[in-house]
XYZ file of C-alpha atoms in Angstrom:
743
model
C 41.622 -84.021 17.491
C 43.791 -81.903 19.762
C 42.610 -78.797 17.943
C 38.965 -79.761 18.511
C 39.585 -80.359 22.211
C 41.259 -76.959 22.438
C 38.233 -75.250 20.837
C 35.840 -77.088 23.144
C 37.955 -76.063 26.127
C 37.933 -72.414 25.026
C 34.146 -72.501 24.564
C 33.681 -74.111 27.961
C 35.931 -71.548 29.624
C 34.066 -68.693 27.902
C 30.663 -70.069 28.990
C 31.963 -70.502 32.544
C 33.018 -66.830 32.646
C 29.660 -65.694 31.251
C 27.778 -67.852 33.769
C 29.820 -66.339 36.595
C 29.117 -62.857 35.237
C 25.341 -63.533 35.184
C 25.532 -64.672 38.809
C 27.446 -61.530 39.845
C 25.052 -59.214 37.980
C 22.107 -60.895 39.689
C 23.667 -60.464 43.133
C 24.354 -56.754 42.519
C 20.802 -56.068 41.324
C 21.757 -55.460 37.679
C 19.131 -57.835 36.388
C 18.596 -56.092 33.031
C 22.306 -56.464 32.180
C 22.128 -60.123 33.239
C 19.120 -60.738 30.959
C 20.884 -58.958 28.090
C 24.010 -61.085 28.525
C 21.940 -64.279 28.693
C 20.077 -63.337 25.487
C 23.322 -62.592 23.615
C 24.976 -65.899 24.550
C 25.188 -68.207 21.528
C 26.122 -71.218 23.611
C 24.313 -72.027 26.855
C 24.558 -74.988 29.159
C 22.397 -76.094 32.099
C 24.515 -74.019 34.485
C 23.734 -70.930 32.368
C 20.012 -71.494 32.808
C 20.422 -72.189 36.525
C 22.459 -68.980 36.981
C 19.829 -66.944 35.138
C 16.958 -68.475 37.146
C 18.826 -67.700 40.366
C 19.463 -64.088 39.254
C 15.790 -63.584 38.380
C 14.724 -65.058 41.741
C 17.081 -62.786 43.663
C 15.573 -59.740 41.946
C 11.954 -60.678 42.590
C 11.155 -61.782 39.031
C 9.783 -65.168 40.048
C 7.331 -65.536 37.160
C 10.109 -64.878 34.603
C 12.272 -67.424 36.401
C 9.486 -70.016 36.207
C 8.976 -69.338 32.500
C 12.685 -69.925 31.901
C 12.623 -73.048 34.077
C 9.696 -74.497 32.101
C 11.510 -73.863 28.792
C 14.902 -75.305 29.751
C 16.171 -77.926 27.290
C 17.543 -80.013 30.171
C 17.081 -79.740 33.940
C 19.240 -81.113 36.691
C 18.709 -81.289 40.468
C 20.155 -77.789 40.921
C 17.540 -76.394 38.497
C 14.686 -77.795 40.584
C 16.213 -76.666 43.887
C 16.928 -73.159 42.543
C 13.345 -72.690 41.379
C 11.921 -74.053 44.637
C 14.259 -71.756 46.611
C 12.925 -68.779 44.627
C 9.354 -69.639 45.555
C 10.295 -70.261 49.208
C 12.125 -66.943 49.591
C 9.152 -65.144 48.015
C 6.719 -66.850 50.421
C 4.964 -68.581 47.515
C 4.965 -71.853 49.377
C 2.070 -73.527 47.547
C 3.928 -73.296 44.228
C 7.149 -74.405 45.925
C 5.391 -77.437 47.367
C 3.789 -78.383 44.022
C 7.207 -78.258 42.374
C 8.736 -80.244 45.242
C 6.139 -82.996 44.735
C 6.892 -83.114 40.964
C 10.665 -83.456 41.445
C 11.989 -86.622 39.792
C 14.723 -86.822 42.409
C 15.329 -84.981 45.682
C 18.486 -84.403 47.649
C 19.141 -83.258 51.200
C 18.938 -79.589 50.134
C 15.438 -80.073 48.638
C 14.097 -81.479 51.902
C 15.901 -78.819 53.958
C 14.326 -76.009 51.940
C 10.786 -77.182 52.563
C 11.074 -78.380 56.166
C 13.031 -75.274 57.240
C 10.450 -73.000 55.630
C 7.535 -74.637 57.437
C 9.327 -74.573 60.812
C 10.289 -70.901 60.344
C 6.687 -69.994 59.623
C 5.434 -72.030 62.567
C 3.558 -74.490 60.332
C 4.871 -77.381 62.377
C 2.273 -79.966 61.338
C 3.284 -79.586 57.665
C 6.956 -79.643 58.636
C 6.423 -82.819 60.661
C 4.539 -84.425 57.784
C 7.549 -83.898 55.485
C 9.967 -84.888 58.242
C 8.200 -88.239 58.613
C 8.539 -88.789 54.837
C 12.255 -87.895 54.818
C 14.159 -91.066 53.834
C 17.468 -90.378 55.632
C 16.326 -90.614 59.248
C 19.859 -90.704 60.655
C 20.589 -87.185 59.379
C 20.912 -85.238 62.660
C 20.449 -81.835 60.992
C 16.788 -82.546 60.168
C 16.011 -83.610 63.711
C 17.655 -80.392 64.918
C 15.560 -78.277 62.538
C 12.359 -79.802 63.901
C 13.418 -79.388 67.550
C 14.271 -75.727 66.910
C 10.876 -75.207 65.249
C 9.002 -76.690 68.211
C 11.073 -74.635 70.651
C 10.451 -71.342 68.863
C 6.715 -71.943 69.130
C 6.928 -72.901 72.811
C 5.926 -76.499 72.148
C 8.451 -77.943 74.589
C 6.701 -81.293 75.143
C 6.766 -82.137 71.413
C 10.383 -80.974 71.170
C 11.415 -83.227 74.060
C 9.520 -86.188 72.635
C 11.337 -85.768 69.307
C 14.676 -85.307 71.074
C 14.165 -88.561 72.990
C 13.431 -90.380 69.690
C 16.673 -89.221 68.015
C 18.829 -92.146 66.857
C 21.958 -90.025 67.213
C 22.621 -86.822 69.150
C 25.434 -84.306 68.823
C 26.181 -81.373 71.136
C 24.113 -79.063 68.894
C 21.093 -81.308 69.496
C 21.555 -81.107 73.270
C 21.920 -77.322 73.112
C 18.824 -76.944 70.936
C 16.774 -78.922 73.433
C 18.222 -76.878 76.293
C 17.320 -73.653 74.445
C 13.706 -74.858 74.221
C 13.610 -74.649 78.019
C 15.693 -71.499 78.540
C 14.071 -69.374 75.824
C 10.604 -70.225 77.089
C 11.406 -69.306 80.693
C 11.271 -72.911 81.963
C 14.456 -72.595 84.007
C 13.643 -75.299 86.568
C 13.263 -77.865 83.783
C 16.209 -76.292 82.000
C 18.448 -76.739 85.042
C 17.406 -80.405 85.370
C 18.090 -81.025 81.678
C 21.448 -79.221 81.855
C 22.599 -81.329 84.803
C 21.786 -84.497 82.846
C 23.399 -83.440 79.541
C 25.752 -86.050 78.088
C 27.482 -83.422 75.943
C 28.143 -79.806 76.913
C 30.136 -76.915 75.495
C 30.421 -73.191 76.203
C 27.138 -72.609 74.310
C 25.347 -74.764 76.897
C 26.636 -72.610 79.756
C 25.801 -69.403 77.871
C 22.234 -70.614 77.335
C 21.821 -71.142 81.084
C 23.241 -67.705 81.907
C 21.006 -66.014 79.322
C 17.946 -67.986 80.449
C 18.324 -66.909 84.075
C 18.877 -63.292 82.984
C 15.665 -63.336 80.951
C 13.611 -64.481 83.972
C 15.289 -61.870 86.194
C 17.306 -64.318 88.308
C 20.679 -62.548 88.197
C 22.103 -64.493 91.143
C 21.675 -67.826 89.344
C 22.950 -66.276 86.119
C 26.099 -65.112 87.924
C 26.512 -68.546 89.526
C 26.524 -70.273 86.129
C 28.724 -67.572 84.588
C 31.379 -68.096 87.273
C 31.212 -71.877 86.806
C 31.636 -71.700 83.004
C 34.861 -73.686 82.318
C 36.172 -71.626 79.405
C 33.981 -68.517 78.944
C 34.153 -66.913 75.518
C 33.340 -63.342 74.528
C 29.634 -64.269 74.228
C 29.664 -65.441 77.864
C 31.086 -62.134 79.061
C 28.803 -60.001 76.878
C 25.696 -61.978 77.902
C 26.416 -61.420 81.601
C 27.398 -57.801 81.012
C 24.167 -57.055 79.111
C 22.128 -58.763 81.826
C 23.653 -56.608 84.575
C 23.339 -53.457 82.482
C 19.685 -54.116 81.558
C 18.868 -54.671 85.225
C 20.303 -51.286 86.180
C 23.333 -52.761 87.981
C 25.711 -50.278 86.370
C 28.599 -50.576 88.858
C 28.645 -54.380 88.633
C 28.433 -54.180 84.838
C 31.385 -51.753 84.703
C 33.431 -53.956 87.042
C 32.822 -56.925 84.744
C 33.578 -54.818 81.660
C 36.947 -53.756 83.114
C 37.821 -57.419 83.805
C 37.202 -58.455 80.185
C 40.426 -59.278 78.362
C 38.924 -59.456 74.876
C 36.328 -56.732 74.478
C 34.400 -56.690 71.230
C 32.227 -53.897 69.850
C 29.101 -55.472 71.396
C 30.562 -55.262 74.917
C 31.532 -51.604 74.432
C 28.064 -50.823 73.075
C 26.368 -52.636 75.976
C 28.299 -50.603 78.548
C 27.730 -47.290 76.749
C 24.024 -48.107 76.381
C 23.807 -48.857 80.118
C 25.270 -45.445 80.979
C 22.951 -43.718 78.504
C 19.847 -45.407 79.943
C 20.990 -44.374 83.434
C 21.399 -40.755 82.197
C 25.158 -40.904 82.925
C 25.925 -39.258 79.608
C 29.407 -38.027 80.571
C 30.525 -41.558 81.526
C 29.070 -42.835 78.265
C 30.961 -40.121 76.350
C 34.272 -41.021 78.036
C 33.807 -44.673 77.143
C 32.795 -43.749 73.592
C 35.978 -41.702 73.125
C 38.117 -44.644 74.362
C 36.410 -47.095 72.027
C 38.891 -48.575 69.506
C 36.287 -49.452 66.862
C 32.805 -47.991 66.584
C 29.855 -49.248 64.576
C 26.618 -47.464 63.672
C 25.008 -48.651 66.918
C 27.759 -46.944 68.960
C 27.190 -43.602 67.242
C 23.395 -43.896 67.353
C 23.403 -44.773 71.074
C 25.462 -41.682 71.928
C 23.380 -39.378 69.722
C 20.189 -40.756 71.246
C 21.709 -40.316 74.718
C 22.483 -36.641 74.146
C 18.974 -36.156 72.761
C 17.369 -37.688 75.871
C 19.260 -35.381 78.256
C 18.416 -32.350 76.121
C 21.959 -31.706 74.832
C 20.833 -31.336 71.234
C 23.823 -29.320 70.047
C 26.227 -32.070 71.165
C 23.988 -34.663 69.521
C 24.066 -32.673 66.283
C 27.840 -32.279 66.496
C 28.211 -36.041 66.866
C 25.854 -36.681 63.953
C 27.983 -34.398 61.767
C 31.111 -36.367 62.787
C 29.519 -39.731 62.027
C 31.554 -41.277 59.177
C 28.556 -43.031 57.612
C 25.153 -41.481 58.227
C 22.768 -44.025 59.709
C 19.037 -43.390 59.319
C 18.382 -44.538 62.902
C 20.773 -41.874 64.221
C 19.266 -39.230 61.948
C 15.747 -40.152 63.070
C 16.854 -39.925 66.728
C 18.179 -36.414 66.021
C 14.948 -35.579 64.223
C 12.864 -36.725 67.217
C 15.025 -34.683 69.582
C 14.464 -31.465 67.675
C 10.736 -32.157 67.432
C 10.393 -32.847 71.187
C 12.083 -29.519 71.862
C 9.903 -27.716 69.281
C 12.868 -26.841 67.062
C 11.020 -27.645 63.859
C 13.263 -25.695 61.471
C 16.290 -27.733 62.554
C 14.193 -30.907 62.413
C 13.270 -30.027 58.846
C 16.952 -29.521 58.013
C 17.831 -33.009 59.320
C 14.858 -34.483 57.459
C 16.055 -32.939 54.195
C 19.559 -34.374 54.758
C 18.252 -37.951 54.886
C 18.858 -39.460 51.459
C 16.859 -42.687 51.758
C 13.984 -41.926 54.113
C 12.162 -44.866 55.633
C 8.568 -44.909 56.840
C 9.577 -44.195 60.468
C 11.387 -41.054 59.373
C 8.371 -39.775 57.405
C 5.967 -40.566 60.248
C 8.204 -38.826 62.804
C 8.267 -35.620 60.757
C 4.522 -35.679 60.065
C 3.843 -36.277 63.778
C 6.124 -33.339 64.635
C 4.220 -30.920 62.420
C 0.914 -32.312 63.729
C 1.926 -31.794 67.367
C 2.916 -28.208 66.601
C -0.411 -27.517 64.910
C 1.222 -26.939 61.521
C -1.220 -29.187 59.737
C -0.574 -27.530 56.366
C 3.045 -28.721 56.494
C 1.952 -32.140 57.762
C -0.519 -32.441 54.886
C 2.139 -31.512 52.315
C 4.419 -34.275 53.603
C 1.479 -36.674 53.779
C 0.706 -36.032 50.100
C 4.382 -36.305 49.142
C 4.833 -39.622 50.961
C 4.547 -42.585 48.588
C 4.251 -45.574 50.919
C 1.939 -44.678 53.801
C 1.167 -47.100 56.595
C -1.608 -47.069 59.193
C 0.544 -44.992 61.561
C 0.776 -42.251 58.916
C -2.985 -42.029 58.420
C -3.716 -42.238 62.155
C -1.191 -39.481 62.906
C -2.995 -37.141 60.503
C -6.386 -37.918 62.087
C -5.013 -37.248 65.587
C -3.321 -34.038 64.421
C -6.473 -32.544 62.898
C -8.567 -33.660 65.886
C -6.209 -32.054 68.419
C -6.695 -28.685 66.789
C -10.459 -28.938 66.344
C -10.467 -29.591 62.592
C -12.780 -32.577 62.718
C -14.038 -32.160 59.146
C -10.479 -32.605 57.877
C -9.941 -35.519 60.274
C -13.042 -37.228 58.870
C -11.800 -36.662 55.292
C -8.519 -38.391 56.115
C -10.377 -41.199 57.880
C -12.715 -41.741 54.929
C -9.722 -41.853 52.579
C -8.254 -44.880 54.352
C -8.550 -48.175 52.496
C -7.737 -50.194 55.617
C -8.642 -49.035 59.127
C -7.548 -50.609 62.397
C -8.816 -50.096 65.943
C -6.358 -47.207 66.443
C -7.891 -45.394 63.441
C -11.383 -45.668 64.932
C -10.122 -44.722 68.404
C -8.406 -41.631 66.980
C -11.666 -40.526 65.355
C -13.829 -41.284 68.415
C -11.367 -39.521 70.741
C -11.278 -36.535 68.383
C -15.054 -36.182 68.458
C -15.007 -36.497 72.251
C -12.267 -33.871 72.701
C -14.182 -31.436 70.521
C -17.488 -31.809 72.363
C -19.106 -33.926 69.630
C -20.202 -36.784 71.851
C -23.089 -37.827 69.585
C -20.675 -38.236 66.665
C -18.372 -40.251 68.930
C -21.182 -42.717 69.690
C -22.217 -42.855 66.033
C -18.622 -43.748 65.144
C -18.624 -46.494 67.771
C -21.761 -47.955 66.196
C -20.211 -47.812 62.696
C -17.050 -49.441 64.017
C -19.121 -52.272 65.476
C -20.939 -52.615 62.146
C -17.577 -52.885 60.321
C -16.631 -55.801 62.568
C -13.680 -54.058 64.253
C -13.213 -55.352 67.812
C -13.132 -52.458 70.311
C -10.274 -52.264 72.808
C -10.126 -50.658 76.266
C -9.524 -47.210 74.762
C -12.605 -47.493 72.506
C -14.837 -48.421 75.431
C -13.430 -45.733 77.730
C -13.939 -42.943 75.166
C -17.407 -44.148 74.163
C -18.476 -44.397 77.820
C -17.209 -40.840 78.344
C -19.431 -39.748 75.447
C -22.404 -41.443 77.147
C -21.513 -39.600 80.357
C -21.406 -36.235 78.566
C -24.855 -36.852 77.050
C -26.295 -38.501 80.182
C -27.273 -41.326 77.805
C -27.924 -43.963 80.448
C -29.483 -46.658 78.249
C -26.720 -46.437 75.651
C -24.213 -46.502 78.518
C -25.828 -49.682 79.861
C -25.567 -51.265 76.413
C -21.905 -50.308 76.366
C -21.460 -51.803 79.844
C -22.905 -55.074 78.558
C -20.420 -55.086 75.659
C -17.602 -54.457 78.146
C -18.698 -57.510 80.156
C -18.690 -59.706 77.048
C -15.333 -58.390 75.850
C -13.485 -59.113 79.099
C -12.391 -55.497 79.652
C -14.350 -55.036 82.907
C -11.275 -55.211 85.138
C -9.349 -52.800 82.941
C -8.817 -49.752 85.163
C -9.192 -47.311 82.269
C -12.609 -48.764 81.371
C -13.672 -49.168 85.018
C -13.038 -45.479 85.718
C -15.049 -44.507 82.638
C -17.957 -46.683 83.853
C -17.876 -44.998 87.283
C -18.024 -41.559 85.644
C -20.773 -42.593 83.233
C -23.101 -43.927 85.931
C -22.350 -40.980 88.221
C -23.126 -38.382 85.536
C -26.301 -40.269 84.614
C -27.499 -40.014 88.228
C -26.906 -43.678 89.109
C -24.412 -43.141 91.918
C -25.091 -46.537 93.526
C -24.192 -48.263 90.244
C -21.011 -46.182 90.154
C -20.224 -47.315 93.705
C -20.770 -50.970 92.735
C -18.370 -50.656 89.797
C -15.803 -49.062 92.116
C -16.201 -51.844 94.691
C -15.839 -54.578 92.051
C -12.581 -53.286 90.556
C -9.556 -55.462 91.381
C -7.466 -52.354 91.890
C -8.268 -48.658 92.000
C -6.141 -45.558 91.468
C -6.539 -41.872 92.286
C -8.685 -41.405 89.148
C -11.135 -44.046 90.419
C -11.463 -42.240 93.761
C -11.802 -38.863 92.039
C -14.524 -40.150 89.702
C -16.601 -41.490 92.595
C -16.058 -38.457 94.877
C -17.040 -36.104 92.043
C -20.032 -38.339 91.282
C -21.336 -38.077 94.848
C -20.811 -34.307 94.758
C -22.651 -33.927 91.427
C -25.617 -35.896 92.738
C -25.927 -33.795 95.892
C -24.378 -36.281 98.315
C -21.822 -33.902 99.800
C -21.405 -35.751 103.101
C -20.726 -39.027 101.293
C -18.188 -37.225 99.088
C -16.354 -36.000 102.201
C -16.536 -39.460 103.818
C -15.152 -41.046 100.666
C -12.326 -38.502 100.647
C -11.457 -39.432 104.241
C -11.572 -43.131 103.326
C -9.262 -42.464 100.390
C -6.710 -40.693 102.599
C -6.895 -43.431 105.264
C -5.932 -46.003 102.606
C -2.781 -44.053 101.830
C -3.900 -42.743 98.435
C -2.437 -39.289 97.775
C -5.177 -36.855 96.654
C -4.495 -34.520 93.731
C -6.004 -31.237 92.545
C -8.974 -33.049 90.920
C -9.801 -34.766 94.225
C -10.172 -31.416 95.957
C -12.310 -29.952 93.171
C -14.716 -32.862 93.724
C -14.818 -32.746 97.527
C -15.034 -28.912 97.654
C -17.893 -29.062 95.152
C -19.644 -31.560 97.448
C -19.224 -29.224 100.434
C -20.585 -26.349 98.332
C -23.755 -28.173 97.272
C -24.897 -28.956 100.836
C -23.531 -25.908 102.633
C -20.607 -27.468 104.515
C -18.756 -24.143 104.601
C -16.523 -24.734 107.627
C -15.499 -28.194 106.448
C -14.919 -26.925 102.917
C -12.648 -24.099 104.102
C -10.774 -26.540 106.347
C -10.201 -28.921 103.423
C -9.061 -26.000 101.268
C -6.391 -25.111 103.869
C -5.335 -28.763 104.194
C -4.951 -28.945 100.431
C -2.296 -26.228 100.546
C -0.564 -26.951 103.863
C -0.681 -30.750 104.175
C -0.710 -31.824 100.522
C 1.260 -28.868 99.063
C -1.229 -28.420 96.226
C -1.327 -24.895 94.808
C -4.962 -23.826 94.253
C -6.188 -23.565 90.680
C -8.987 -21.260 89.521
C -11.340 -24.256 89.741
C -10.657 -24.565 93.482
C -11.320 -20.869 94.018
C -14.531 -21.173 91.974
C -15.685 -23.905 94.399
C -14.906 -21.663 97.407
C -16.715 -18.669 95.876
C -19.692 -20.878 94.993
C -19.713 -22.374 98.510
C -19.647 -18.966 100.229
C -22.178 -17.546 97.776
C -24.663 -20.391 98.290
C -24.365 -19.828 102.049
C -25.242 -16.147 101.576
C -21.731 -14.985 102.493
C -21.420 -12.734 99.439
C -19.030 -10.195 100.933
C -16.662 -13.020 101.973
C -16.969 -14.522 98.496
C -16.138 -11.173 96.879
C -13.205 -10.755 99.271
C -11.834 -14.107 98.079
C -12.148 -12.982 94.456
C -10.392 -9.660 95.088
C -7.591 -11.371 97.024
C -6.734 -13.860 94.288
C -3.102 -14.081 93.222
C -4.252 -15.454 89.894
C -6.730 -13.843 87.531
C -10.336 -14.876 88.143
C -11.924 -16.698 85.210
C -15.489 -17.048 83.922
C -16.156 -19.907 86.364
C -15.403 -17.733 89.408
C -17.365 -14.679 88.222
C -20.213 -16.946 87.068
C -20.426 -18.539 90.532
C -20.530 -15.075 92.128
C -23.185 -13.828 89.686
C -25.392 -16.874 90.346
C -25.084 -16.306 94.103
C -25.982 -12.625 93.676
C -29.083 -13.628 91.698
C -30.142 -16.065 94.446
C -29.565 -13.479 97.203
C -30.809 -10.473 95.226
C -27.547 -8.512 95.527
C -27.837 -6.341 92.426
C -24.830 -4.121 93.200
C -22.366 -7.002 93.428
C -24.166 -8.794 90.595
C -23.417 -5.875 88.247
C -19.712 -6.098 89.057
C -19.708 -9.848 88.439
C -21.657 -9.464 85.185
C -19.298 -6.763 83.892
C -16.276 -8.943 84.601
C -17.993 -11.958 83.096
C -18.743 -10.073 79.869
C -14.989 -9.744 79.287
C -14.622 -13.528 79.232
C -17.925 -14.392 77.540
C -19.053 -11.266 75.633
C -21.530 -13.153 73.438
C -23.047 -15.517 75.987
C -26.698 -14.507 76.361
C -27.314 -16.376 79.621
C -25.111 -13.902 81.520
C -27.103 -10.925 80.173
C -30.393 -12.683 80.894
C -29.347 -13.439 84.487
C -28.433 -9.785 85.111
C -31.616 -8.521 83.423
C -33.735 -10.822 85.609
C -32.021 -9.473 88.727
C -32.675 -5.909 87.588
C -36.324 -6.734 86.824
C -36.826 -8.291 90.259
C -35.410 -5.092 91.777
C -37.774 -3.009 89.630
C -34.910 -1.299 87.755
C -36.598 -1.333 84.358
C -34.313 1.279 82.825
C -31.359 -0.906 83.658
C -33.165 -3.897 82.173
C -33.521 -1.995 78.912
C -29.839 -1.003 78.979
C -28.799 -4.612 79.558
C -30.933 -5.781 76.635
C -29.427 -3.045 74.469
C -25.907 -4.121 75.485
C -26.805 -7.687 74.575
C -27.936 -6.515 71.145
C -24.880 -4.303 70.585
C -22.446 -7.101 71.446
C -24.341 -9.379 69.041
C -24.743 -11.975 71.753
C -26.243 -15.098 70.280
C -28.256 -17.692 72.066
C -26.905 -21.121 71.309
C -29.562 -23.236 69.607
C -31.381 -25.488 72.017
C -30.217 -29.073 71.849
C -31.959 -32.143 73.218
C -31.033 -35.805 73.312
C -33.618 -38.505 73.732
C -33.238 -42.270 73.843
C -35.789 -44.323 71.934
C -35.409 -48.104 71.910
C -31.787 -47.783 73.107
C -30.991 -45.393 70.244
C -29.749 -41.854 70.898
C -31.359 -39.057 68.849
C -30.182 -35.438 68.833
C -32.510 -32.495 68.084
C -31.585 -28.817 67.704
C -33.984 -25.913 67.523
C -32.320 -24.592 64.365
C -32.250 -27.910 62.522
C -33.846 -27.889 59.049
C -37.142 -29.718 58.818
C -36.699 -33.372 57.969
C -39.418 -35.650 56.506
C -39.877 -37.192 59.959
C -40.221 -33.715 61.477
C -43.011 -32.811 59.073
C -44.795 -36.049 59.924
C -44.504 -35.286 63.643
C -45.998 -31.810 63.167
C -48.781 -33.221 60.968
C -49.714 -35.796 63.618
C -49.516 -33.136 66.312
C -51.961 -30.893 64.419
C -54.348 -33.830 63.989
C -54.179 -34.598 67.709
C -54.741 -30.924 68.547
C -57.799 -30.820 66.319
C -59.234 -33.956 67.937
C -58.570 -32.634 71.437
C -60.221 -29.290 70.558
C -63.297 -31.092 69.239
C -63.579 -32.861 72.582
C -63.506 -29.446 74.328
C -60.582 -30.713 76.402
C -58.266 -27.852 75.505
C -58.968 -24.303 74.431
C -56.764 -21.798 72.684
C -54.102 -24.388 71.798
C -51.981 -23.147 68.928
C -49.368 -25.213 67.161
C -47.024 -23.503 64.751
C -44.644 -25.434 62.582
């Protein structure tokens, strides 16, 4: 008998050790070894099965765990709870719930699993349904779980109602209810509740301090901090972080120095405050005095050195870091990229053993920003797990450097597209002068059911402005009204520009007047709009109104107002504004400003003064300046000066035929036919090409683009066929003679 008991004891001890080993293998991720051990065991008990199910769950093999669960010879309560826990942690809640319903018996842990899951996920109705079914209503923990769930979702009224119904309350219950108020910014109600609390501890006081900090009331936070009976390290750190985040560095340091028990969080908070305030030397001194550093301490300092441009010190610190943290390495990577040190960035990237998606995206974005799209593409292809940011970065990169065909290829390769993807494509088309494609993309986006945001509308409206597509722009305006983006400043400015460029300056003015707030871009858009539409006086008046309201004009403002003066011959006022721009507003003239002055003087017939301005430039004249002078020479018939302007212009635009044509017309008007022939010969020798004519027409609110070199489409042939028929009928009526139509 004793011998049998001894054998049983040895077997039991052996099984216990094997069960423990299975558990340990599961925790360390060695699931194959755990399965092998389980298979080799000749004797298994219920604990063995439970350990194996738990190991499979922990390693994501939920289906295998369920198969084992279903084939267990005997199940106990732990078996059911373990399987349900596996489903819960894998977010397979429907299967967890079905198993929960089938349970022959439930304990407190079973109910906790399900109710806690539903509250965590914000499914409070389902949580409440289970809570109401829970048999042990005096269990305070379940009431607390529900109150926390309501608080996290901002449902304070329901939380308070449940709190008031509690049969028994402990200090944790009071603090949970208080946190519902403080974490949702309801500090008036929070203060009232705090004053009436039957039970308080240091957590209660800390919640009040943190709540006031979050709503920006540092005075009240300090008041409660000072009144805290026995502040703990959390109390001190909470107040310290609040002062530091609010930029009160001196007060934060004073508090830090008063702390008797500083933990790593308090050191990190103070160092972070100095870093954010660009006091990197103070941060470094504190860092060197720090008794114990964690990865956050190192990363904060490295990031700090990066932000002040001290990359070598940042790199030195990264090399000293005892355990390389990917956040610190990514910060170093970003620093090198921002400073265009791509070779060193690449070196850091190659040093990162386990790269995360942020690291990959940072490197791809770096190559994209530098225009090294070949390198970006190689990384993109190498990257296994791409997210939307990865794809969007590639689209933006190709678009920035004019490679729209490649951008479209990337876009078409995306399985899932978000609004940023569409915006990147639309913006790319817009930046590369492909406004028709931008509007086509907007239409496709709408067809795909993607909701446009303010950026989508602003870019699409800019495309309408470029094409002077008024009807399409009006349609877009209607969509803006329905979407609720009308008071978005970005969209409002785009609407002003669109209506102004489409010749509807009064509509632009109405949009401007209806905006809740305007910025310098709004003023610039309207001033430029008046100038473009020939309302120079109104442009000047608007400029004066802008200045009287205290809005500081910028270089774009003066381009608009000087252009307005140019169009209606306000020479004296234009020159006066030009001087004010430099003397009063300290704005250095750009070539665009000088082009306006040359155009203004040229239109007024003051060609010698215009030429004097060009010759006296401190910066090199561009095509805009010489083009303005050439146009003025054509208008005034000054062939001598026109030749000089045309020669200079040919250096900037050697293949632009309109410049040659303008000069040839001037020579023809002067009767210099030999020179006309020479100009035509020069045009031929330089292989100047006339850009194909392009027209946009709107038919039934649809924009159609036609180019003179487009291949004949079926619709084109039909148009020509109908035109020939009409011509024949008109000729038969003797209405038109000698009308020839050639396809």
